[in-house]
Amino acid sequence: MLDFTLEDLSAEDVERLRTVYRPLTESVRALIDATIRSEAGADAVATAKAHIDAATTILRRQQLDGPFGVRFTAEGDRMPWGNAVIGLRNPIAPPLAVQRNADGSVFADFVLGAAYEGPPGHVHGGVAALLLDHVLGESASPATSPRLTGTISVRYLRPTPLGALHIEAAVVRTEGVKTFAAGLIADADGPTVQAEGVFIRPKWARG
């Protein structure tokens, strides 16, 4: 068992958790990729399954009741570690390490592999929309004032190849509780997907 709770964590506690769980997430992420691309025979697959089932049993012995949610450190920093785009503990997340520029715009450079395929060799359109929804939302949401997706429109310029990609987003304008943001995904040859969205400050976050 952990010798501390998952609430009001100190910086030292958070770093200890990173050390424990990030390697596990990376291993499971590699397992997902290996599962998709493996050409192992039936006996090898059966052996691998037995090991995976055993590991799952070990991890199930002590677990949360429900999803991870967004937890906070003692300093008020967010820990969205179960998030499908940026979650440190979520092996289906690429994950994106979103960075913020001085002007408030955001960006990330990342790699998508076999787990994100739609058309052969290319990113599933729904995955592209997921990533853009998250990053547009990041650009529209100051740390102290979250905004949730109201609407988002996505324009697919051409197929997005699997591999190294860039994503960016910025606020276009704000009207009351609505913030309008735009962004794109690009490969080495330029933009592949563009998106625009409206993000709403929820009632519970309005001062």
PDB file of N, CA and C in Angstrom, residues 45-120:
ATOM      1  N   VAL A  45       1.556 -16.356 -27.917  1.00  0.00           N
ATOM      2  CA  VAL A  45       0.461 -15.459 -27.538  1.00  0.00           C
ATOM      3  C   VAL A  45      -0.213 -15.951 -26.262  1.00  0.00           C
ATOM      4  N   ALA A  46      -0.420 -17.250 -26.139  1.00  0.00           N
ATOM      5  CA  ALA A  46      -1.042 -17.810 -24.938  1.00  0.00           C
ATOM      6  C   ALA A  46      -0.177 -17.563 -23.704  1.00  0.00           C
ATOM      7  N   THR A  47       1.141 -17.723 -23.871  1.00  0.00           N
ATOM      8  CA  THR A  47       2.059 -17.469 -22.757  1.00  0.00           C
ATOM      9  C   THR A  47       2.022 -16.002 -22.351  1.00  0.00           C
ATOM     10  N   ALA A  48       2.056 -15.119 -23.352  1.00  0.00           N
ATOM     11  CA  ALA A  48       1.994 -13.688 -23.066  1.00  0.00           C
ATOM     12  C   ALA A  48       0.702 -13.330 -22.353  1.00  0.00           C
ATOM     13  N   LYS A  49      -0.413 -13.884 -22.809  1.00  0.00           N
ATOM     14  CA  LYS A  49      -1.699 -13.608 -22.176  1.00  0.00           C
ATOM     15  C   LYS A  49      -1.701 -14.030 -20.714  1.00  0.00           C
ATOM     16  N   ALA A  50      -1.110 -15.181 -20.418  1.00  0.00           N
ATOM     17  CA  ALA A  50      -1.058 -15.653 -19.033  1.00  0.00           C
ATOM     18  C   ALA A  50      -0.282 -14.675 -18.158  1.00  0.00           C
ATOM     19  N   HIS A  51       0.832 -14.165 -18.685  1.00  0.00           N
ATOM     20  CA  HIS A  51       1.626 -13.185 -17.920  1.00  0.00           C
ATOM     21  C   HIS A  51       0.838 -11.890 -17.723  1.00  0.00           C
ATOM     22  N   ILE A  52       0.153 -11.438 -18.766  1.00  0.00           N
ATOM     23  CA  ILE A  52      -0.626 -10.201 -18.669  1.00  0.00           C
ATOM     24  C   ILE A  52      -1.760 -10.366 -17.663  1.00  0.00           C
ATOM     25  N   ASP A  53      -2.452 -11.513 -17.728  1.00  0.00           N
ATOM     26  CA  ASP A  53      -3.539 -11.762 -16.773  1.00  0.00           C
ATOM     27  C   ASP A  53      -3.022 -11.788 -15.341  1.00  0.00           C
ATOM     28  N   ALA A  54      -1.835 -12.353 -15.147  1.00  0.00           N
ATOM     29  CA  ALA A  54      -1.246 -12.399 -13.804  1.00  0.00           C
ATOM     30  C   ALA A  54      -0.915 -10.996 -13.315  1.00  0.00           C
ATOM     31  N   ALA A  55      -0.370 -10.172 -14.213  1.00  0.00           N
ATOM     32  CA  ALA A  55      -0.043  -8.789 -13.837  1.00  0.00           C
ATOM     33  C   ALA A  55      -1.311  -8.011 -13.507  1.00  0.00           C
ATOM     34  N   THR A  56      -2.376  -8.228 -14.288  1.00  0.00           N
ATOM     35  CA  THR A  56      -3.637  -7.547 -14.029  1.00  0.00           C
ATOM     36  C   THR A  56      -4.187  -7.933 -12.655  1.00  0.00           C
ATOM     37  N   THR A  57      -4.083  -9.199 -12.304  1.00  0.00           N
ATOM     38  CA  THR A  57      -4.554  -9.661 -10.994  1.00  0.00           C
ATOM     39  C   THR A  57      -3.803  -8.954  -9.870  1.00  0.00           C
ATOM     40  N   ILE A  58      -2.486  -8.803 -10.023  1.00  0.00           N
ATOM     41  CA  ILE A  58      -1.680  -8.113  -9.007  1.00  0.00           C
ATOM     42  C   ILE A  58      -2.133  -6.669  -8.853  1.00  0.00           C
ATOM     43  N   LEU A  59      -2.337  -5.975  -9.961  1.00  0.00           N
ATOM     44  CA  LEU A  59      -2.716  -4.565  -9.910  1.00  0.00           C
ATOM     45  C   LEU A  59      -4.133  -4.368  -9.389  1.00  0.00           C
ATOM     46  N   ARG A  60      -5.009  -5.344  -9.622  1.00  0.00           N
ATOM     47  CA  ARG A  60      -6.396  -5.242  -9.152  1.00  0.00           C
ATOM     48  C   ARG A  60      -6.526  -5.403  -7.631  1.00  0.00           C
ATOM     49  N   ARG A  61      -5.519  -5.903  -6.981  1.00  0.00           N
ATOM     50  CA  ARG A  61      -5.625  -6.156  -5.533  1.00  0.00           C
ATOM     51  C   ARG A  61      -5.840  -4.876  -4.746  1.00  0.00           C
ATOM     52  N   GLN A  62      -5.299  -3.781  -5.229  1.00  0.00           N
ATOM     53  CA  GLN A  62      -5.439  -2.488  -4.550  1.00  0.00           C
ATOM     54  C   GLN A  62      -5.694  -1.440  -5.627  1.00  0.00           C
ATOM     55  N   GLN A  63      -6.928  -0.949  -5.685  1.00  0.00           N
ATOM     56  CA  GLN A  63      -7.225   0.024  -6.719  1.00  0.00           C
ATOM     57  C   GLN A  63      -8.311   0.982  -6.264  1.00  0.00           C
ATOM     58  N   LEU A  64      -8.439   2.085  -6.982  1.00  0.00           N
ATOM     59  CA  LEU A  64      -9.433   3.095  -6.685  1.00  0.00           C
ATOM     60  C   LEU A  64     -10.827   2.589  -7.003  1.00  0.00           C
ATOM     61  N   ASP A  65     -11.812   3.157  -6.360  1.00  0.00           N
ATOM     62  CA  ASP A  65     -13.212   2.862  -6.654  1.00  0.00           C
ATOM     63  C   ASP A  65     -13.684   3.895  -7.674  1.00  0.00           C
ATOM     64  N   GLY A  66     -13.578   3.553  -8.954  1.00  0.00           N
ATOM     65  CA  GLY A  66     -13.957   4.492 -10.007  1.00  0.00           C
ATOM     66  C   GLY A  66     -12.736   5.093 -10.679  1.00  0.00           C
ATOM     67  N   PRO A  67     -12.936   6.086 -11.574  1.00  0.00           N
ATOM     68  CA  PRO A  67     -11.823   6.672 -12.329  1.00  0.00           C
ATOM     69  C   PRO A  67     -10.906   7.510 -11.445  1.00  0.00           C
ATOM     70  N   PHE A  68      -9.758   7.873 -11.999  1.00  0.00           N
ATOM     71  CA  PHE A  68      -8.772   8.628 -11.233  1.00  0.00           C
ATOM     72  C   PHE A  68      -9.244  10.047 -10.949  1.00  0.00           C
ATOM     73  N   GLY A  69      -9.941  10.660 -11.897  1.00  0.00           N
ATOM     74  CA  GLY A  69     -10.410  12.026 -11.726  1.00  0.00           C
ATOM     75  C   GLY A  69      -9.268  13.028 -11.815  1.00  0.00           C
ATOM     76  N   VAL A  70      -9.507  14.232 -11.324  1.00  0.00           N
ATOM     77  CA  VAL A  70      -8.464  15.263 -11.262  1.00  0.00           C
ATOM     78  C   VAL A  70      -8.174  15.529  -9.801  1.00  0.00           C
ATOM     79  N   ARG A  71      -6.993  15.157  -9.377  1.00  0.00           N
ATOM     80  CA  ARG A  71      -6.599  15.358  -7.987  1.00  0.00           C
ATOM     81  C   ARG A  71      -5.692  16.572  -7.888  1.00  0.00           C
ATOM     82  N   PHE A  72      -5.517  17.074  -6.684  1.00  0.00           N
ATOM     83  CA  PHE A  72      -4.762  18.303  -6.489  1.00  0.00           C
ATOM     84  C   PHE A  72      -3.677  18.105  -5.440  1.00  0.00           C
ATOM     85  N   THR A  73      -2.555  18.772  -5.665  1.00  0.00           N
ATOM     86  CA  THR A  73      -1.485  18.758  -4.680  1.00  0.00           C
ATOM     87  C   THR A  73      -1.799  19.755  -3.573  1.00  0.00           C
ATOM     88  N   ALA A  74      -0.996  19.741  -2.533  1.00  0.00           N
ATOM     89  CA  ALA A  74      -1.185  20.678  -1.434  1.00  0.00           C
ATOM     90  C   ALA A  74      -1.030  22.119  -1.904  1.00  0.00           C
ATOM     91  N   GLU A  75      -0.285  22.319  -3.011  1.00  0.00           N
ATOM     92  CA  GLU A  75      -0.080  23.655  -3.560  1.00  0.00           C
ATOM     93  C   GLU A  75      -1.157  24.037  -4.565  1.00  0.00           C
ATOM     94  N   GLY A  76      -2.111  23.148  -4.808  1.00  0.00           N
ATOM     95  CA  GLY A  76      -3.201  23.443  -5.723  1.00  0.00           C
ATOM     96  C   GLY A  76      -2.955  23.055  -7.168  1.00  0.00           C
ATOM     97  N   ASP A  77      -1.823  22.410  -7.456  1.00  0.00           N
ATOM     98  CA  ASP A  77      -1.549  21.969  -8.821  1.00  0.00           C
ATOM     99  C   ASP A  77      -2.436  20.784  -9.185  1.00  0.00           C
ATOM    100  N   ARG A  78      -2.870  20.750 -10.472  1.00  0.00           N
ATOM    101  CA  ARG A  78      -3.749  19.689 -10.931  1.00  0.00           C
ATOM    102  C   ARG A  78      -2.959  18.438 -11.287  1.00  0.00           C
ATOM    103  N   MET A  79      -3.592  17.278 -11.073  1.00  0.00           N
ATOM    104  CA  MET A  79      -3.017  15.984 -11.452  1.00  0.00           C
ATOM    105  C   MET A  79      -4.041  15.219 -12.287  1.00  0.00           C
ATOM    106  N   PRO A  80      -4.204  15.566 -13.567  1.00  0.00           N
ATOM    107  CA  PRO A  80      -5.170  14.853 -14.411  1.00  0.00           C
ATOM    108  C   PRO A  80      -4.565  13.577 -14.993  1.00  0.00           C
ATOM    109  N   TRP A  81      -4.104  12.685 -14.141  1.00  0.00           N
ATOM    110  CA  TRP A  81      -3.276  11.560 -14.581  1.00  0.00           C
ATOM    111  C   TRP A  81      -4.056  10.459 -15.289  1.00  0.00           C
ATOM    112  N   GLY A  82      -5.381  10.506 -15.226  1.00  0.00           N
ATOM    113  CA  GLY A  82      -6.171   9.531 -15.957  1.00  0.00           C
ATOM    114  C   GLY A  82      -6.642  10.046 -17.309  1.00  0.00           C
ATOM    115  N   ASN A  83      -6.312  11.298 -17.638  1.00  0.00           N
ATOM    116  CA  ASN A  83      -6.799  11.942 -18.861  1.00  0.00           C
ATOM    117  C   ASN A  83      -6.378  11.187 -20.113  1.00  0.00           C
ATOM    118  N   ALA A  84      -7.298  11.080 -21.094  1.00  0.00           N
ATOM    119  CA  ALA A  84      -7.053  10.291 -22.302  1.00  0.00           C
ATOM    120  C   ALA A  84      -6.053  10.925 -23.263  1.00  0.00           C
ATOM    121  N   VAL A  85      -5.684  12.198 -23.033  1.00  0.00           N
ATOM    122  CA  VAL A  85      -4.734  12.887 -23.910  1.00  0.00           C
ATOM    123  C   VAL A  85      -3.403  13.143 -23.216  1.00  0.00           C
ATOM    124  N   ILE A  86      -3.440  13.531 -21.941  1.00  0.00           N
ATOM    125  CA  ILE A  86      -2.211  13.924 -21.238  1.00  0.00           C
ATOM    126  C   ILE A  86      -1.925  13.081 -20.001  1.00  0.00           C
ATOM    127  N   GLY A  87      -2.738  12.056 -19.740  1.00  0.00           N
ATOM    128  CA  GLY A  87      -2.637  11.325 -18.478  1.00  0.00           C
ATOM    129  C   GLY A  87      -1.345  10.553 -18.274  1.00  0.00           C
ATOM    130  N   LEU A  88      -0.633  10.861 -17.216  1.00  0.00           N
ATOM    131  CA  LEU A  88       0.606  10.166 -16.888  1.00  0.00           C
ATOM    132  C   LEU A  88       0.368   8.692 -16.596  1.00  0.00           C
ATOM    133  N   ARG A  89      -0.823   8.362 -16.085  1.00  0.00           N
ATOM    134  CA  ARG A  89      -1.129   6.974 -15.748  1.00  0.00           C
ATOM    135  C   ARG A  89      -2.064   6.319 -16.761  1.00  0.00           C
ATOM    136  N   ASN A  90      -2.268   6.959 -17.894  1.00  0.00           N
ATOM    137  CA  ASN A  90      -3.179   6.407 -18.895  1.00  0.00           C
ATOM    138  C   ASN A  90      -2.393   5.947 -20.120  1.00  0.00           C
ATOM    139  N   PRO A  91      -2.245   4.641 -20.326  1.00  0.00           N
ATOM    140  CA  PRO A  91      -1.430   4.149 -21.441  1.00  0.00           C
ATOM    141  C   PRO A  91      -2.039   4.367 -22.813  1.00  0.00           C
ATOM    142  N   ILE A  92      -3.335   4.746 -22.893  1.00  0.00           N
ATOM    143  CA  ILE A  92      -3.883   5.074 -24.209  1.00  0.00           C
ATOM    144  C   ILE A  92      -3.635   6.536 -24.571  1.00  0.00           C
ATOM    145  N   ALA A  93      -3.183   7.343 -23.615  1.00  0.00           N
ATOM    146  CA  ALA A  93      -2.806   8.724 -23.914  1.00  0.00           C
ATOM    147  C   ALA A  93      -1.472   8.727 -24.650  1.00  0.00           C
ATOM    148  N   PRO A  94      -1.259   9.622 -25.657  1.00  0.00           N
ATOM    149  CA  PRO A  94       0.008   9.575 -26.412  1.00  0.00           C
ATOM    150  C   PRO A  94       1.273   9.570 -25.554  1.00  0.00           C
ATOM    151  N   PRO A  95       1.464  10.344 -24.478  1.00  0.00           N
ATOM    152  CA  PRO A  95       0.677  11.473 -24.016  1.00  0.00           C
ATOM    153  C   PRO A  95       1.222  12.784 -24.585  1.00  0.00           C
ATOM    154  N   LEU A  96       0.387  13.819 -24.599  1.00  0.00           N
ATOM    155  CA  LEU A  96       0.852  15.137 -25.006  1.00  0.00           C
ATOM    156  C   LEU A  96       1.431  15.873 -23.799  1.00  0.00           C
ATOM    157  N   ALA A  97       2.581  16.505 -23.982  1.00  0.00           N
ATOM    158  CA  ALA A  97       3.153  17.401 -22.974  1.00  0.00           C
ATOM    159  C   ALA A  97       2.898  18.819 -23.475  1.00  0.00           C
ATOM    160  N   VAL A  98       1.747  19.376 -23.095  1.00  0.00           N
ATOM    161  CA  VAL A  98       1.325  20.672 -23.620  1.00  0.00           C
ATOM    162  C   VAL A  98       2.130  21.792 -22.967  1.00  0.00           C
ATOM    163  N   GLN A  99       2.670  22.681 -23.796  1.00  0.00           N
ATOM    164  CA  GLN A  99       3.450  23.818 -23.324  1.00  0.00           C
ATOM    165  C   GLN A  99       2.735  25.113 -23.684  1.00  0.00           C
ATOM    166  N   ARG A 100       2.885  26.109 -22.837  1.00  0.00           N
ATOM    167  CA  ARG A 100       2.201  27.391 -23.037  1.00  0.00           C
ATOM    168  C   ARG A 100       3.213  28.487 -23.348  1.00  0.00           C
ATOM    169  N   ASN A 101       2.962  29.223 -24.429  1.00  0.00           N
ATOM    170  CA  ASN A 101       3.788  30.356 -24.795  1.00  0.00           C
ATOM    171  C   ASN A 101       3.429  31.585 -23.964  1.00  0.00           C
ATOM    172  N   ALA A 102       4.275  32.601 -24.010  1.00  0.00           N
ATOM    173  CA  ALA A 102       4.040  33.821 -23.244  1.00  0.00           C
ATOM    174  C   ALA A 102       2.740  34.503 -23.652  1.00  0.00           C
ATOM    175  N   ASP A 103       2.319  34.335 -24.915  1.00  0.00           N
ATOM    176  CA  ASP A 103       1.089  34.981 -25.384  1.00  0.00           C
ATOM    177  C   ASP A 103      -0.168  34.168 -25.070  1.00  0.00           C
ATOM    178  N   GLY A 104      -0.010  33.048 -24.369  1.00  0.00           N
ATOM    179  CA  GLY A 104      -1.152  32.231 -23.983  1.00  0.00           C
ATOM    180  C   GLY A 104      -1.455  31.091 -24.931  1.00  0.00           C
ATOM    181  N   SER A 105      -0.887  31.106 -26.122  1.00  0.00           N
ATOM    182  CA  SER A 105      -1.090  29.991 -27.048  1.00  0.00           C
ATOM    183  C   SER A 105      -0.375  28.754 -26.515  1.00  0.00           C
ATOM    184  N   VAL A 106      -0.779  27.585 -26.990  1.00  0.00           N
ATOM    185  CA  VAL A 106      -0.215  26.333 -26.493  1.00  0.00           C
ATOM    186  C   VAL A 106       0.214  25.463 -27.671  1.00  0.00           C
ATOM    187  N   PHE A 107       1.114  24.513 -27.377  1.00  0.00           N
ATOM    188  CA  PHE A 107       1.578  23.610 -28.423  1.00  0.00           C
ATOM    189  C   PHE A 107       2.153  22.350 -27.803  1.00  0.00           C
ATOM    190  N   ALA A 108       2.332  21.333 -28.632  1.00  0.00           N
ATOM    191  CA  ALA A 108       2.981  20.092 -28.206  1.00  0.00           C
ATOM    192  C   ALA A 108       3.530  19.379 -29.434  1.00  0.00           C
ATOM    193  N   ASP A 109       4.659  18.748 -29.263  1.00  0.00           N
ATOM    194  CA  ASP A 109       5.230  17.868 -30.271  1.00  0.00           C
ATOM    195  C   ASP A 109       5.129  16.449 -29.719  1.00  0.00           C
ATOM    196  N   PHE A 110       4.670  15.514 -30.538  1.00  0.00           N
ATOM    197  CA  PHE A 110       4.355  14.187 -30.026  1.00  0.00           C
ATOM    198  C   PHE A 110       4.454  13.167 -31.147  1.00  0.00           C
ATOM    199  N   VAL A 111       4.312  11.897 -30.784  1.00  0.00           N
ATOM    200  CA  VAL A 111       4.394  10.808 -31.748  1.00  0.00           C
ATOM    201  C   VAL A 111       3.176   9.898 -31.567  1.00  0.00           C
ATOM    202  N   LEU A 112       2.515   9.572 -32.662  1.00  0.00           N
ATOM    203  CA  LEU A 112       1.411   8.620 -32.630  1.00  0.00           C
ATOM    204  C   LEU A 112       1.812   7.355 -33.379  1.00  0.00           C
ATOM    205  N   GLY A 113       1.637   6.208 -32.729  1.00  0.00           N
ATOM    206  CA  GLY A 113       1.990   4.929 -33.325  1.00  0.00           C
ATOM    207  C   GLY A 113       0.780   4.101 -33.693  1.00  0.00           C
ATOM    208  N   ALA A 114       0.960   2.795 -33.723  1.00  0.00           N
ATOM    209  CA  ALA A 114      -0.047   1.871 -34.240  1.00  0.00           C
ATOM    210  C   ALA A 114      -1.381   1.935 -33.508  1.00  0.00           C
ATOM    211  N   ALA A 115      -1.383   2.312 -32.247  1.00  0.00           N
ATOM    212  CA  ALA A 115      -2.616   2.328 -31.466  1.00  0.00           C
ATOM    213  C   ALA A 115      -3.595   3.394 -31.925  1.00  0.00           C
ATOM    214  N   TYR A 116      -3.151   4.319 -32.769  1.00  0.00           N
ATOM    215  CA  TYR A 116      -3.981   5.464 -33.160  1.00  0.00           C
ATOM    216  C   TYR A 116      -4.364   5.429 -34.631  1.00  0.00           C
ATOM    217  N   GLU A 117      -4.198   4.279 -35.259  1.00  0.00           N
ATOM    218  CA  GLU A 117      -4.420   4.157 -36.696  1.00  0.00           C
ATOM    219  C   GLU A 117      -5.897   4.109 -37.067  1.00  0.00           C
ATOM    220  N   GLY A 118      -6.243   4.813 -38.139  1.00  0.00           N
ATOM    221  CA  GLY A 118      -7.552   4.711 -38.768  1.00  0.00           C
ATOM    222  C   GLY A 118      -7.328   4.178 -40.166  1.00  0.00           C
ATOM    223  N   PRO A 119      -7.255   5.068 -41.178  1.00  0.00           N
ATOM    224  CA  PRO A 119      -6.842   4.611 -42.506  1.00  0.00           C
ATOM    225  C   PRO A 119      -5.422   4.036 -42.421  1.00  0.00           C
ATOM    226  N   PRO A 120      -5.100   3.036 -43.205  1.00  0.00           N
ATOM    227  CA  PRO A 120      -3.778   2.404 -43.094  1.00  0.00           C
ATOM    228  C   PRO A 120      -2.629   3.414 -43.094  1.00  0.00           C
TER     229      PRO A 120
END
